[in-house]
XYZ file of C-alpha atoms in Angstrom:
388
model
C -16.805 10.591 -18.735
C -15.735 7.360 -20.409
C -12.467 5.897 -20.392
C -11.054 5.952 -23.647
C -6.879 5.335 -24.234
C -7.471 7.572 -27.292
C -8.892 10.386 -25.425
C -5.830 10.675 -23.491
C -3.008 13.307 -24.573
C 0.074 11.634 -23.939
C 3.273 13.108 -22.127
C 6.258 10.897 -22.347
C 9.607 10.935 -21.385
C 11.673 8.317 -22.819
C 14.073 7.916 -20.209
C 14.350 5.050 -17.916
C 12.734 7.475 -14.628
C 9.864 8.517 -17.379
C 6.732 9.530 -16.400
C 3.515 9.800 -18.496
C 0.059 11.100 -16.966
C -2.974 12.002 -19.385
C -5.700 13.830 -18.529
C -8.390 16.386 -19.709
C -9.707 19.286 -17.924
C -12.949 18.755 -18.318
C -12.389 15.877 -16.721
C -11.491 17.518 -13.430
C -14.671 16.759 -10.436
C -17.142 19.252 -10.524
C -18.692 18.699 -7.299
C -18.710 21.279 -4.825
C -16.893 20.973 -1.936
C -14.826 17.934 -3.531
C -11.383 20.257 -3.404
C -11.640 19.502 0.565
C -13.006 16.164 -0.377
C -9.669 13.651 -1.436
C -10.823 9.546 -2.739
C -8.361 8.523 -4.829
C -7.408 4.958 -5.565
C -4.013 4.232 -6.598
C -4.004 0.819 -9.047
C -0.085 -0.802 -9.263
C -0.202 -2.855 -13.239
C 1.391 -6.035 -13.341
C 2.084 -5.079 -16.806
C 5.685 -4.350 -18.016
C 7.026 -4.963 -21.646
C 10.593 -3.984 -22.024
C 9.874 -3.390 -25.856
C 6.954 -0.832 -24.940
C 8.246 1.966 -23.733
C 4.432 3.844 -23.706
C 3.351 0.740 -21.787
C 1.333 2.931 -18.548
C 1.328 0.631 -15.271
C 0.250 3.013 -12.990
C -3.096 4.931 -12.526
C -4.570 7.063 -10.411
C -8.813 6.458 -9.943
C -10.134 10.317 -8.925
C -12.828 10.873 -7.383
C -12.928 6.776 -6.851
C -16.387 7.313 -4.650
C -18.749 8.398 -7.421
C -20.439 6.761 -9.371
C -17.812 5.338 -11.761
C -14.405 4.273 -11.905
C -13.912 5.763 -15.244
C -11.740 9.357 -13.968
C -8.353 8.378 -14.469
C -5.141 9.665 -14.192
C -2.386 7.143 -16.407
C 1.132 6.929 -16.101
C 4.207 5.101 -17.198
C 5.834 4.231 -14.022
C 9.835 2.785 -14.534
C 8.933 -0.237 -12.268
C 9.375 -3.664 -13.736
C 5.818 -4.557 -13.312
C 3.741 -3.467 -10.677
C 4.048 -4.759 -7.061
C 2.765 -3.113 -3.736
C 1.706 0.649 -4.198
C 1.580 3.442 -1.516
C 0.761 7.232 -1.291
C 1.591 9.472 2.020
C 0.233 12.612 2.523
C 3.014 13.910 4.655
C 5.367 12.732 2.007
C 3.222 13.453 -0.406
C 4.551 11.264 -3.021
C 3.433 8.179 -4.237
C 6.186 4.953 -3.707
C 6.024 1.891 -5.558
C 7.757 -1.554 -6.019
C 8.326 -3.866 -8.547
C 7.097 -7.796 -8.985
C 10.267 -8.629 -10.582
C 13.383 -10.066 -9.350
C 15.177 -8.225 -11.503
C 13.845 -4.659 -10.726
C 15.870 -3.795 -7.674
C 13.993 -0.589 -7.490
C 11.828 1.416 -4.994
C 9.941 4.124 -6.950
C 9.603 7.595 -5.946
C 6.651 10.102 -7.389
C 6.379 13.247 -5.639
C 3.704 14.992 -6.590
C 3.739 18.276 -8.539
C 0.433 19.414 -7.460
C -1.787 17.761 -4.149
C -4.979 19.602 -4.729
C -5.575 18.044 -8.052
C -3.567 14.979 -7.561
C -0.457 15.466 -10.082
C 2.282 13.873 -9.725
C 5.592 15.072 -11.066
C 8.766 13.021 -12.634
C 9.362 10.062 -10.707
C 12.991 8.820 -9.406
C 14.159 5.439 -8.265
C 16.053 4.055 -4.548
C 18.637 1.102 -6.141
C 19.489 -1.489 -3.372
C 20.231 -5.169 -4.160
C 17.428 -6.215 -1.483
C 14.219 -4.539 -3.167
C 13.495 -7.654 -5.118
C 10.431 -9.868 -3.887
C 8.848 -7.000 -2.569
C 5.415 -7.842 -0.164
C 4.792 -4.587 1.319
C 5.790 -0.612 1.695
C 4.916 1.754 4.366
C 6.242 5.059 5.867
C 7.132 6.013 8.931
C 7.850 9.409 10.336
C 8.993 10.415 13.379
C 8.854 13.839 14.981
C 10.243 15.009 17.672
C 10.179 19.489 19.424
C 13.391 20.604 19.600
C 11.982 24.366 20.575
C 8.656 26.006 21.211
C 8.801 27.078 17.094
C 10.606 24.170 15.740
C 10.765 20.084 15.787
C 12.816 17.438 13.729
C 11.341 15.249 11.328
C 12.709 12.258 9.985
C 10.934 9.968 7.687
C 11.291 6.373 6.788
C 10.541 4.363 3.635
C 9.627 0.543 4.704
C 9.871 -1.863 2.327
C 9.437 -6.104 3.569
C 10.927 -8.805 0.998
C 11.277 -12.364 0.492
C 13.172 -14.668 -1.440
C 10.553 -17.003 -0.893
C 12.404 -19.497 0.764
C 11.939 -18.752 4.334
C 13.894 -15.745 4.830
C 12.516 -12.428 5.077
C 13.935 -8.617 5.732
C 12.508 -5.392 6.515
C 14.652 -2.452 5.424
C 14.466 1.292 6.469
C 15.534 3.939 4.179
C 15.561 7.699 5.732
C 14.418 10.765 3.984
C 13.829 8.600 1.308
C 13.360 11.568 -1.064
C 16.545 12.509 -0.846
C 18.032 8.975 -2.181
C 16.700 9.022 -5.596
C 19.534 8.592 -8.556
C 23.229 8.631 -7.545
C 23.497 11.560 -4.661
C 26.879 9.417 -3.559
C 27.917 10.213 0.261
C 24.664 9.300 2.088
C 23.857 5.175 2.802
C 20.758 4.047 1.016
C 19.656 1.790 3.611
C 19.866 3.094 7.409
C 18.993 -0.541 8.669
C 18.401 -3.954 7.447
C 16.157 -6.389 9.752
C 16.102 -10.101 9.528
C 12.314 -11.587 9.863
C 14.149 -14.920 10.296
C 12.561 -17.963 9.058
C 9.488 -16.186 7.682
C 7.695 -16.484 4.265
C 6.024 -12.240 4.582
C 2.986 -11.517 2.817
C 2.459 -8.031 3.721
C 3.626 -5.153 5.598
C 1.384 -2.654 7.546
C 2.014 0.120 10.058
C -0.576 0.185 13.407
C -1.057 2.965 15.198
C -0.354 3.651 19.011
C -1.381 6.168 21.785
C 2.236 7.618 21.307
C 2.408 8.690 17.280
C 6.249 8.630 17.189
C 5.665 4.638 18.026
C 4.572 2.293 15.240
C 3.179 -1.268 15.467
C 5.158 -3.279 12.530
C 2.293 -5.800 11.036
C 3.870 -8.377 8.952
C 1.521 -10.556 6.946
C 3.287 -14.309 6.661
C 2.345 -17.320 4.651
C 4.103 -19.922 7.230
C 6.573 -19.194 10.089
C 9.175 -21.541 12.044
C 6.242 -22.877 14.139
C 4.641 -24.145 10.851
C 1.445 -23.231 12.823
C -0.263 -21.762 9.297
C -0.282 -18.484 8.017
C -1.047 -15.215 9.852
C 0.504 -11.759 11.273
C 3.674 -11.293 13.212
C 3.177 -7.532 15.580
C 6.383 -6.033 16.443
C 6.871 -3.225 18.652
C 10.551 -1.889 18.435
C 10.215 -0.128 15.563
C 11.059 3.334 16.773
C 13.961 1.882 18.768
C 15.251 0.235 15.833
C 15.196 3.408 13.431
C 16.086 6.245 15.943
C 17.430 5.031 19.139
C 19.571 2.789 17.312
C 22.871 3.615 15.641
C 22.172 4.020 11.521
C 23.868 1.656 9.081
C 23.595 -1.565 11.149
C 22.359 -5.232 10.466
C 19.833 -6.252 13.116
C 19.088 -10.141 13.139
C 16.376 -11.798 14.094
C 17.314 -12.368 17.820
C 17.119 -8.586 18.506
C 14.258 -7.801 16.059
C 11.872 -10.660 17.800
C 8.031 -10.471 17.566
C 5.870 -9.089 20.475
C 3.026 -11.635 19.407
C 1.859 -13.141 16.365
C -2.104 -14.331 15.580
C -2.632 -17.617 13.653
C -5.790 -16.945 11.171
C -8.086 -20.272 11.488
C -7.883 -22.392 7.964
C -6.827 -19.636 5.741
C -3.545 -19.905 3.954
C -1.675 -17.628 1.206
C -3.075 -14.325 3.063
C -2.634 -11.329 0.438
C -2.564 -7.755 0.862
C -3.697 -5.602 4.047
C -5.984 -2.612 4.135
C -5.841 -0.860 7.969
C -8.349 1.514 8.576
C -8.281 2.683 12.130
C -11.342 5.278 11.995
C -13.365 2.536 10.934
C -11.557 -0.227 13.035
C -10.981 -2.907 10.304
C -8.803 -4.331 8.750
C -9.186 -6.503 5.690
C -6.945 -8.956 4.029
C -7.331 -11.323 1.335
C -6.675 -15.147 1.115
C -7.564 -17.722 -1.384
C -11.433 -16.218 -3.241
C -12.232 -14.681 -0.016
C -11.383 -10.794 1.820
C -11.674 -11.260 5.295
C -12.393 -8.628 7.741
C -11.197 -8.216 11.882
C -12.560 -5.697 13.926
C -10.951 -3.748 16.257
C -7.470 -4.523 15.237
C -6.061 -2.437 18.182
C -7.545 -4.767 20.499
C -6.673 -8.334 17.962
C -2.844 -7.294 17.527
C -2.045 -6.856 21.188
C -0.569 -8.584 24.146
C 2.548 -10.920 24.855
C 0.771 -14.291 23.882
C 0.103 -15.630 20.458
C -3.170 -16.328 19.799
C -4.333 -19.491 17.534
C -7.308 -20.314 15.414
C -8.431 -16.833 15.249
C -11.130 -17.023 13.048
C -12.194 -13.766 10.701
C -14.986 -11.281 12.158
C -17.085 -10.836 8.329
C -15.786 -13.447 5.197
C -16.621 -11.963 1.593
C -16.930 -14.310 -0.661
C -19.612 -16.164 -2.930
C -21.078 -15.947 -6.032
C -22.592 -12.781 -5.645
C -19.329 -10.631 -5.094
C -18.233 -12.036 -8.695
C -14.202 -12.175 -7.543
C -12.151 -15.447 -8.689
C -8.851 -14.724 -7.497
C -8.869 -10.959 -5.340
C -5.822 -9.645 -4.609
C -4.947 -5.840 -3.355
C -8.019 -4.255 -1.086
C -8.411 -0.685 -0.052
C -10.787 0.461 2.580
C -11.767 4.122 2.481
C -11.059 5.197 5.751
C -12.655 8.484 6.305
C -15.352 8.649 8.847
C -18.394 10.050 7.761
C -17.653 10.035 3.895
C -15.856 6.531 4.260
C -18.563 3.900 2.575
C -16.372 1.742 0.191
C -13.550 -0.631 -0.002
C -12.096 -1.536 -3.324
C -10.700 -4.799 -4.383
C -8.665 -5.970 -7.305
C -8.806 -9.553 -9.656
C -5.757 -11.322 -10.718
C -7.941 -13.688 -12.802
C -10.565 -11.178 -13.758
C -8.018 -8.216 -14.482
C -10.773 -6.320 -12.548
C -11.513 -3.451 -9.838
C -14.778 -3.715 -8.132
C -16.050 -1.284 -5.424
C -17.995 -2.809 -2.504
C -20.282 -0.839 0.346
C -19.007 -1.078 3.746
C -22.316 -1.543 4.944
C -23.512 -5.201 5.048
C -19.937 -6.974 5.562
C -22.157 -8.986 7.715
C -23.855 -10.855 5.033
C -20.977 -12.147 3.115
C -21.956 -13.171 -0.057
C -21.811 -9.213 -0.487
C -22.702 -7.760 -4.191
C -20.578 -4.795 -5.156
C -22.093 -1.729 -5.870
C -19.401 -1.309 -8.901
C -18.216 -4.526 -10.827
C -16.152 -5.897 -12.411
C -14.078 -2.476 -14.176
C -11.543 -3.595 -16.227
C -8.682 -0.736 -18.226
C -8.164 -2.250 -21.155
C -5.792 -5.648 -21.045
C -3.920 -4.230 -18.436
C -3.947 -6.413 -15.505
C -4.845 -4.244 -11.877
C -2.107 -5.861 -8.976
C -1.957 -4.283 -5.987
C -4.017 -0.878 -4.636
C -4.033 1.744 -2.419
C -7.081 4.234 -0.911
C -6.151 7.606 -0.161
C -9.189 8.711 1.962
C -9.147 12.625 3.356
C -11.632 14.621 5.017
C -9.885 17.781 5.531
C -6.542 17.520 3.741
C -3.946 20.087 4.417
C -2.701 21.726 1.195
Protein backbone atom coordinates (compact mmCIF):
# COMPACT_ATOMS: atom_id res chain seq x y z
CA UNK A 1 0.00 0.00 0.00
CA UNK A 2 1.05 3.60 -0.58
CA UNK A 3 1.79 6.06 1.91
CA UNK A 4 -0.64 8.65 1.86
CA UNK A 5 -1.02 11.36 5.13
CA UNK A 6 -4.67 11.48 3.97
CA UNK A 7 -5.26 7.88 4.21
CA UNK A 8 -4.44 7.96 7.75
CA UNK A 9 -7.36 8.23 10.48
CA UNK A 10 -6.03 10.38 13.00
CA UNK A 11 -6.16 9.83 16.92
CA UNK A 12 -5.02 12.79 18.87
CA UNK A 13 -4.73 13.75 22.21
CA UNK A 14 -4.04 17.28 22.76
CA UNK A 15 -2.20 17.09 25.81
CA UNK A 16 1.41 17.68 26.22
CA UNK A 17 2.10 13.38 26.75
CA UNK A 18 -0.25 13.02 23.41
CA UNK A 19 0.01 10.31 21.32
CA UNK A 20 -1.31 9.89 17.72
CA UNK A 21 -0.84 6.51 15.64
CA UNK A 22 -2.85 5.96 12.25
CA UNK A 23 -3.30 2.99 10.68
CA UNK A 24 -5.67 0.79 8.52
CA UNK A 25 -6.39 -2.78 8.84
CA UNK A 26 -5.95 -3.71 5.70
CA UNK A 27 -2.85 -2.56 6.07
CA UNK A 28 -1.84 -5.18 8.61
CA UNK A 29 1.09 -7.99 6.82
CA UNK A 30 -0.52 -10.70 5.27
CA UNK A 31 2.26 -13.01 5.06
CA UNK A 32 2.12 -16.18 6.71
CA UNK A 33 4.15 -16.87 9.38
CA UNK A 34 5.02 -12.98 9.76
CA UNK A 35 3.10 -12.94 13.44
CA UNK A 36 6.40 -14.97 14.61
CA UNK A 37 8.28 -12.89 12.16
CA UNK A 38 9.02 -9.06 14.00
CA UNK A 39 11.18 -6.17 11.39
CA UNK A 40 10.23 -3.09 12.44
CA UNK A 41 12.18 0.10 12.05
CA UNK A 42 11.65 2.78 14.42
CA UNK A 43 12.40 6.46 12.55
CA UNK A 44 13.02 9.48 15.48
CA UNK A 45 11.77 13.15 13.24
CA UNK A 46 13.82 16.01 13.76
CA UNK A 47 10.67 17.80 13.23
CA UNK A 48 8.95 19.75 16.10
CA UNK A 49 6.76 22.96 15.66
CA UNK A 50 5.44 24.23 18.90
CA UNK A 51 2.44 25.82 16.89
CA UNK A 52 1.53 22.25 15.36
CA UNK A 53 0.22 20.32 17.72
CA UNK A 54 -0.72 17.31 14.87
CA UNK A 55 2.94 17.65 13.88
CA UNK A 56 3.80 13.33 13.98
CA UNK A 57 7.71 12.84 14.69
CA UNK A 58 7.68 9.42 15.28
CA UNK A 59 6.97 6.33 13.03
CA UNK A 60 7.04 2.99 13.15
CA UNK A 61 8.22 1.11 9.45
CA UNK A 62 6.29 -2.61 9.72
CA UNK A 63 7.23 -5.16 8.12
CA UNK A 64 10.54 -2.89 7.16
CA UNK A 65 12.02 -6.18 5.15
CA UNK A 66 9.57 -6.32 2.25
CA UNK A 67 9.57 -4.88 -0.44
CA UNK A 68 8.68 -1.29 0.53
CA UNK A 69 9.00 1.08 3.18
CA UNK A 70 5.58 2.37 2.67
CA UNK A 71 3.66 0.30 6.03
CA UNK A 72 3.68 2.82 8.55
CA UNK A 73 2.63 3.32 11.82
CA UNK A 74 2.63 7.58 12.68
CA UNK A 75 2.64 9.18 15.84
CA UNK A 76 2.89 12.46 17.62
CA UNK A 77 5.54 11.87 20.09
CA UNK A 78 5.82 14.99 23.01
CA UNK A 79 9.64 15.15 22.34
CA UNK A 80 11.04 18.46 21.24
CA UNK A 81 12.33 17.11 18.05
CA UNK A 82 13.58 13.84 17.57
CA UNK A 83 16.97 12.64 18.95
CA UNK A 84 18.21 8.97 19.59
CA UNK A 85 15.30 6.33 19.46
CA UNK A 86 15.16 2.85 21.16
CA UNK A 87 12.68 -0.12 21.53
CA UNK A 88 13.27 -3.17 24.17
CA UNK A 89 11.50 -6.14 24.01
CA UNK A 90 11.76 -6.96 27.64
CA UNK A 91 10.54 -3.50 28.34
CA UNK A 92 8.58 -3.52 25.68
CA UNK A 93 8.21 0.10 25.22
CA UNK A 94 9.70 2.30 22.94
CA UNK A 95 12.10 5.35 24.72
CA UNK A 96 13.04 8.37 23.03
CA UNK A 97 15.01 11.68 23.46
CA UNK A 98 14.87 14.97 22.34
CA UNK A 99 17.51 17.19 20.06
CA UNK A 100 16.69 20.18 21.98
CA UNK A 101 18.26 21.82 24.83
CA UNK A 102 15.27 22.77 26.03
CA UNK A 103 13.38 19.38 26.11
CA UNK A 104 14.67 17.93 29.33
CA UNK A 105 12.68 14.87 28.60
CA UNK A 106 13.18 11.06 28.23
CA UNK A 107 10.08 9.60 26.50
CA UNK A 108 8.32 6.60 27.52
CA UNK A 109 5.82 4.47 25.01
CA UNK A 110 4.80 1.25 26.30
CA UNK A 111 3.16 -0.55 24.02
CA UNK A 112 -0.54 -1.48 24.14
CA UNK A 113 -0.28 -4.42 21.97
CA UNK A 114 3.41 -6.39 20.91
CA UNK A 115 2.01 -8.72 18.36
CA UNK A 116 0.90 -5.99 16.10
CA UNK A 117 3.23 -3.37 17.25
CA UNK A 118 0.83 -0.70 19.10
CA UNK A 119 1.94 1.39 21.23
CA UNK A 120 -0.17 2.98 23.91
CA UNK A 121 -0.10 6.74 25.53
CA UNK A 122 3.29 7.76 26.04
CA UNK A 123 4.71 9.48 29.43
CA UNK A 124 7.81 11.52 30.02
CA UNK A 125 11.17 11.06 32.81
CA UNK A 126 11.93 15.14 33.66
CA UNK A 127 15.62 15.54 34.84
CA UNK A 128 17.64 18.74 34.21
CA UNK A 129 20.52 16.49 32.55
CA UNK A 130 18.47 14.92 29.49
CA UNK A 131 19.44 17.77 27.26
CA UNK A 132 22.18 17.02 24.48
CA UNK A 133 21.19 13.63 24.37
CA UNK A 134 23.80 11.11 22.10
CA UNK A 135 22.55 7.82 23.01
CA UNK A 136 19.86 5.50 25.08
CA UNK A 137 20.09 1.95 26.00
CA UNK A 138 18.62 -0.46 28.64
CA UNK A 139 19.96 -2.51 30.90
CA UNK A 140 18.42 -5.21 32.98
CA UNK A 141 19.68 -7.16 35.47
CA UNK A 142 18.35 -10.40 36.89
CA UNK A 143 19.22 -12.13 39.49
CA UNK A 144 17.23 -16.11 41.32
CA UNK A 145 16.23 -15.43 44.50
CA UNK A 146 14.34 -19.11 44.64
CA UNK A 147 13.94 -22.11 42.41
CA UNK A 148 10.31 -20.25 41.17
CA UNK A 149 11.29 -16.71 41.45
CA UNK A 150 14.23 -14.03 40.53
CA UNK A 151 14.51 -10.12 40.81
CA UNK A 152 14.57 -7.95 37.98
CA UNK A 153 15.65 -4.56 37.85
CA UNK A 154 15.88 -2.53 34.77
CA UNK A 155 17.81 0.50 33.78
CA UNK A 156 17.15 3.35 31.33
CA UNK A 157 20.72 4.74 29.95
CA UNK A 158 20.78 7.84 28.58
CA UNK A 159 24.72 9.62 27.59
CA UNK A 160 24.74 13.62 27.15
CA UNK A 161 26.90 16.38 26.32
CA UNK A 162 27.03 19.92 26.61
CA UNK A 163 29.35 19.87 23.91
CA UNK A 164 32.09 21.35 25.55
CA UNK A 165 34.07 18.50 26.77
CA UNK A 166 32.06 17.18 29.47
CA UNK A 167 29.99 14.24 29.23
CA UNK A 168 27.56 12.05 31.74
CA UNK A 169 25.93 8.83 31.65
CA UNK A 170 22.86 8.59 33.87
CA UNK A 171 20.91 5.46 35.11
CA UNK A 172 17.33 5.63 35.82
CA UNK A 173 15.70 2.28 37.46
CA UNK A 174 12.41 0.82 36.56
CA UNK A 175 12.18 3.55 34.40
CA UNK A 176 8.46 2.85 33.82
CA UNK A 177 7.61 3.60 36.95
CA UNK A 178 9.08 7.39 36.79
CA UNK A 179 6.82 8.79 34.26
CA UNK A 180 4.81 12.18 35.45
CA UNK A 181 5.11 13.28 39.11
CA UNK A 182 4.97 9.78 41.27
CA UNK A 183 6.92 12.08 44.12
CA UNK A 184 8.88 9.75 46.77
CA UNK A 185 11.12 7.71 44.40
CA UNK A 186 14.66 9.56 42.90
CA UNK A 187 14.55 9.92 39.17
CA UNK A 188 18.06 9.29 38.65
CA UNK A 189 19.73 6.26 40.70
CA UNK A 190 23.29 7.44 39.48
CA UNK A 191 24.95 10.10 37.57
CA UNK A 192 28.52 9.23 35.89
CA UNK A 193 31.03 11.73 34.78
CA UNK A 194 32.71 10.72 31.19
CA UNK A 195 35.21 13.47 32.10
CA UNK A 196 36.70 15.43 29.41
CA UNK A 197 34.78 13.68 26.63
CA UNK A 198 32.82 15.09 23.61
CA UNK A 199 30.16 11.37 23.39
CA UNK A 200 28.73 10.55 20.20
CA UNK A 201 26.91 7.51 21.02
CA UNK A 202 26.02 5.06 23.55
CA UNK A 203 25.80 1.22 23.02
CA UNK A 204 25.48 -1.79 25.31
CA UNK A 205 28.00 -5.06 24.40
CA UNK A 206 27.29 -8.16 25.42
CA UNK A 207 29.36 -10.57 27.75
CA UNK A 208 29.57 -14.35 28.62
CA UNK A 209 27.84 -13.31 31.98
CA UNK A 210 24.27 -11.49 30.80
CA UNK A 211 23.87 -9.59 34.12
CA UNK A 212 27.37 -7.80 32.89
CA UNK A 213 27.24 -5.11 30.20
CA UNK A 214 30.09 -3.61 28.13
CA UNK A 215 29.30 0.39 28.17
CA UNK A 216 30.37 1.58 24.39
CA UNK A 217 30.62 5.24 24.26
CA UNK A 218 31.04 6.75 20.82
CA UNK A 219 33.36 10.17 21.27
CA UNK A 220 34.22 12.89 18.85
CA UNK A 221 37.69 13.84 20.74
CA UNK A 222 38.89 12.80 24.25
CA UNK A 223 41.66 14.35 26.70
CA UNK A 224 44.36 12.58 24.61
CA UNK A 225 43.16 14.63 21.56
CA UNK A 226 44.19 11.35 19.78
CA UNK A 227 40.88 11.73 17.26
CA UNK A 228 37.64 10.38 17.59
CA UNK A 229 36.64 6.80 18.51
CA UNK A 230 34.99 4.44 21.35
CA UNK A 231 35.67 4.46 25.03
CA UNK A 232 34.66 0.37 26.53
CA UNK A 233 33.86 0.38 30.09
CA UNK A 234 33.32 -2.53 32.14
CA UNK A 235 31.84 -1.54 35.63
CA UNK A 236 28.63 -1.10 34.65
CA UNK A 237 26.90 -3.67 36.78
CA UNK A 238 29.02 -2.58 39.75
CA UNK A 239 28.05 0.86 39.27
CA UNK A 240 24.12 0.24 39.09
CA UNK A 241 23.73 -2.69 41.63
CA UNK A 242 26.67 -3.21 43.77
CA UNK A 243 26.80 0.34 44.33
CA UNK A 244 24.73 2.37 46.77
CA UNK A 245 21.67 4.26 44.61
CA UNK A 246 21.51 8.05 44.50
CA UNK A 247 25.27 8.76 44.24
CA UNK A 248 27.56 10.96 41.92
CA UNK A 249 30.37 8.83 40.50
CA UNK A 250 33.25 10.98 38.83
CA UNK A 251 35.37 10.20 36.40
CA UNK A 252 38.25 8.76 38.57
CA UNK A 253 36.03 5.82 39.67
CA UNK A 254 34.07 5.45 36.38
CA UNK A 255 37.56 5.12 34.23
CA UNK A 256 37.65 3.34 30.82
CA UNK A 257 38.88 -0.32 30.45
CA UNK A 258 40.25 0.64 26.86
CA UNK A 259 39.35 2.90 24.22
CA UNK A 260 40.06 2.28 20.11
CA UNK A 261 41.14 5.32 18.01
CA UNK A 262 39.27 4.90 14.42
CA UNK A 263 42.10 5.78 11.66
CA UNK A 264 41.17 9.37 9.87
CA UNK A 265 37.56 9.43 10.63
CA UNK A 266 36.19 12.22 12.72
CA UNK A 267 32.47 13.28 13.86
CA UNK A 268 31.52 9.37 14.24
CA UNK A 269 27.52 9.23 14.37
CA UNK A 270 25.24 6.70 15.54
CA UNK A 271 26.01 2.86 16.38
CA UNK A 272 24.15 -0.20 15.20
CA UNK A 273 25.53 -3.57 17.32
CA UNK A 274 24.50 -6.65 15.99
CA UNK A 275 26.10 -9.51 17.78
CA UNK A 276 24.45 -12.54 15.72
CA UNK A 277 25.89 -11.08 12.80
CA UNK A 278 29.14 -9.72 14.50
CA UNK A 279 29.12 -6.07 13.21
CA UNK A 280 28.85 -3.19 14.12
CA UNK A 281 28.34 -0.13 11.99
CA UNK A 282 28.73 3.51 12.64
CA UNK A 283 28.61 6.48 10.60
CA UNK A 284 31.13 9.39 10.09
CA UNK A 285 31.34 12.14 7.63
CA UNK A 286 29.37 10.48 3.88
CA UNK A 287 30.57 7.17 4.88
CA UNK A 288 28.97 3.95 7.38
CA UNK A 289 31.73 2.02 8.40
CA UNK A 290 31.60 -1.49 9.44
CA UNK A 291 34.04 -3.70 12.26
CA UNK A 292 33.78 -7.19 12.54
CA UNK A 293 33.83 -9.10 15.40
CA UNK A 294 33.33 -6.36 17.84
CA UNK A 295 33.72 -8.82 20.81
CA UNK A 296 37.14 -9.41 19.82
CA UNK A 297 37.86 -5.17 18.63
CA UNK A 298 36.43 -3.78 22.09
CA UNK A 299 38.56 -5.90 24.38
CA UNK A 300 41.69 -5.87 26.40
CA UNK A 301 43.55 -3.33 28.81
CA UNK A 302 45.47 -1.40 25.97
CA UNK A 303 44.14 1.21 23.66
CA UNK A 304 44.51 0.53 20.34
CA UNK A 305 45.33 3.39 17.58
CA UNK A 306 44.76 3.80 13.91
CA UNK A 307 42.26 1.13 13.77
CA UNK A 308 41.15 1.32 10.47
CA UNK A 309 37.31 0.13 9.45
CA UNK A 310 36.81 -3.66 8.24
CA UNK A 311 34.06 -2.62 4.98
CA UNK A 312 33.64 1.56 4.17
CA UNK A 313 30.18 2.38 2.39
CA UNK A 314 30.34 5.11 0.59
CA UNK A 315 30.37 6.42 -3.16
CA UNK A 316 28.22 7.47 -5.63
CA UNK A 317 26.37 4.48 -5.97
CA UNK A 318 24.88 4.29 -2.32
CA UNK A 319 23.29 7.88 -3.17
CA UNK A 320 23.78 9.16 0.79
CA UNK A 321 25.13 12.93 1.27
CA UNK A 322 25.11 13.29 4.84
CA UNK A 323 23.90 9.55 6.67
CA UNK A 324 23.15 9.69 9.99
CA UNK A 325 21.20 6.89 12.26
CA UNK A 326 21.94 3.06 10.89
CA UNK A 327 20.13 -0.05 11.89
CA UNK A 328 21.36 -3.50 11.17
CA UNK A 329 18.76 -6.26 11.23
CA UNK A 330 20.18 -8.59 13.44
CA UNK A 331 18.36 -11.80 13.13
CA UNK A 332 20.27 -14.70 11.82
CA UNK A 333 18.82 -16.37 9.08
CA UNK A 334 16.09 -13.69 8.18
CA UNK A 335 18.67 -10.80 8.98
CA UNK A 336 19.67 -9.36 5.24
CA UNK A 337 19.35 -5.50 5.64
CA UNK A 338 20.64 -2.53 7.42
CA UNK A 339 18.85 0.74 7.13
CA UNK A 340 20.32 4.14 7.07
CA UNK A 341 18.94 7.61 7.38
CA UNK A 342 19.90 11.28 5.37
CA UNK A 343 20.14 14.49 7.15
CA UNK A 344 20.61 16.25 3.78
CA UNK A 345 18.42 13.97 1.75
CA UNK A 346 15.54 13.69 4.48
CA UNK A 347 15.79 10.01 3.33
CA UNK A 348 15.67 6.18 4.52
CA UNK A 349 17.37 3.79 2.27
CA UNK A 350 17.62 -0.01 2.88
CA UNK A 351 20.92 -1.70 1.94
CA UNK A 352 21.70 -5.76 1.60
CA UNK A 353 24.09 -7.06 4.01
CA UNK A 354 25.58 -9.03 1.47
CA UNK A 355 28.40 -7.29 -0.50
CA UNK A 356 29.67 -4.78 2.38
CA UNK A 357 32.82 -5.82 0.76
CA UNK A 358 32.48 -3.80 -2.29
CA UNK A 359 31.79 -0.46 -0.88
CA UNK A 360 30.44 1.66 -3.28
CA UNK A 361 27.29 -0.57 -2.28
CA UNK A 362 23.78 0.31 -4.17
CA UNK A 363 20.78 -0.03 -1.91
CA UNK A 364 18.24 -2.28 -2.72
CA UNK A 365 15.58 0.53 -1.46
CA UNK A 366 16.44 4.33 -2.04
CA UNK A 367 16.12 7.14 -1.22
CA UNK A 368 12.24 6.96 0.79
CA UNK A 369 11.38 10.11 1.90
CA UNK A 370 7.66 10.81 4.36
CA UNK A 371 6.67 13.80 3.24
CA UNK A 372 8.95 17.04 4.47
CA UNK A 373 9.54 15.42 7.54
CA UNK A 374 13.13 15.05 8.11
CA UNK A 375 14.17 11.05 9.35
CA UNK A 376 17.05 11.62 12.49
CA UNK A 377 17.97 8.87 14.23
CA UNK A 378 16.67 4.89 13.86
CA UNK A 379 16.31 1.86 15.43
CA UNK A 380 15.87 -2.09 14.01
CA UNK A 381 13.88 -4.28 16.01
CA UNK A 382 14.86 -7.70 14.49
CA UNK A 383 13.01 -11.05 16.11
CA UNK A 384 12.97 -14.50 15.12
CA UNK A 385 10.88 -16.03 17.69
CA UNK A 386 9.50 -13.22 19.84
CA UNK A 387 7.87 -14.06 23.06
CA UNK A 388 4.34 -12.60 23.29
Amino acid sequence: MKFSFQSCIILFFASIIGFTACKKLDDEPSNIGRITQISRLYISFLDYDPNNSSLKNMMIVDPADTNNLDNIYQYLSPAKGGGPILFDANAKAVFQASITAQDTFLQVIPFANDIYGIPGTSGAIGYRGFTNVKGLAYYTFSQQTSATSATTIPFLLAVTTNGSNNSMLYGVSTPSGKTGSKGGAPIIDKQISLGNMIASSLTLLNTDDKNEKLVLVGFDSDETKSGSGFAVYSTLKQQLIDKARDTIVNSDNFKPMMRVYVKGKTKLGPVSYAPNKGLLAVTSGTEVLFFKDPKTLFSGAKDKMNVEPDYVVSGANIGLEKPWGVAIDDRLDEGKFFYVSDLTNRTISRFPLVGLGDGNLKPDIAAKTYGSLNPNYIFLDGRSTPNF
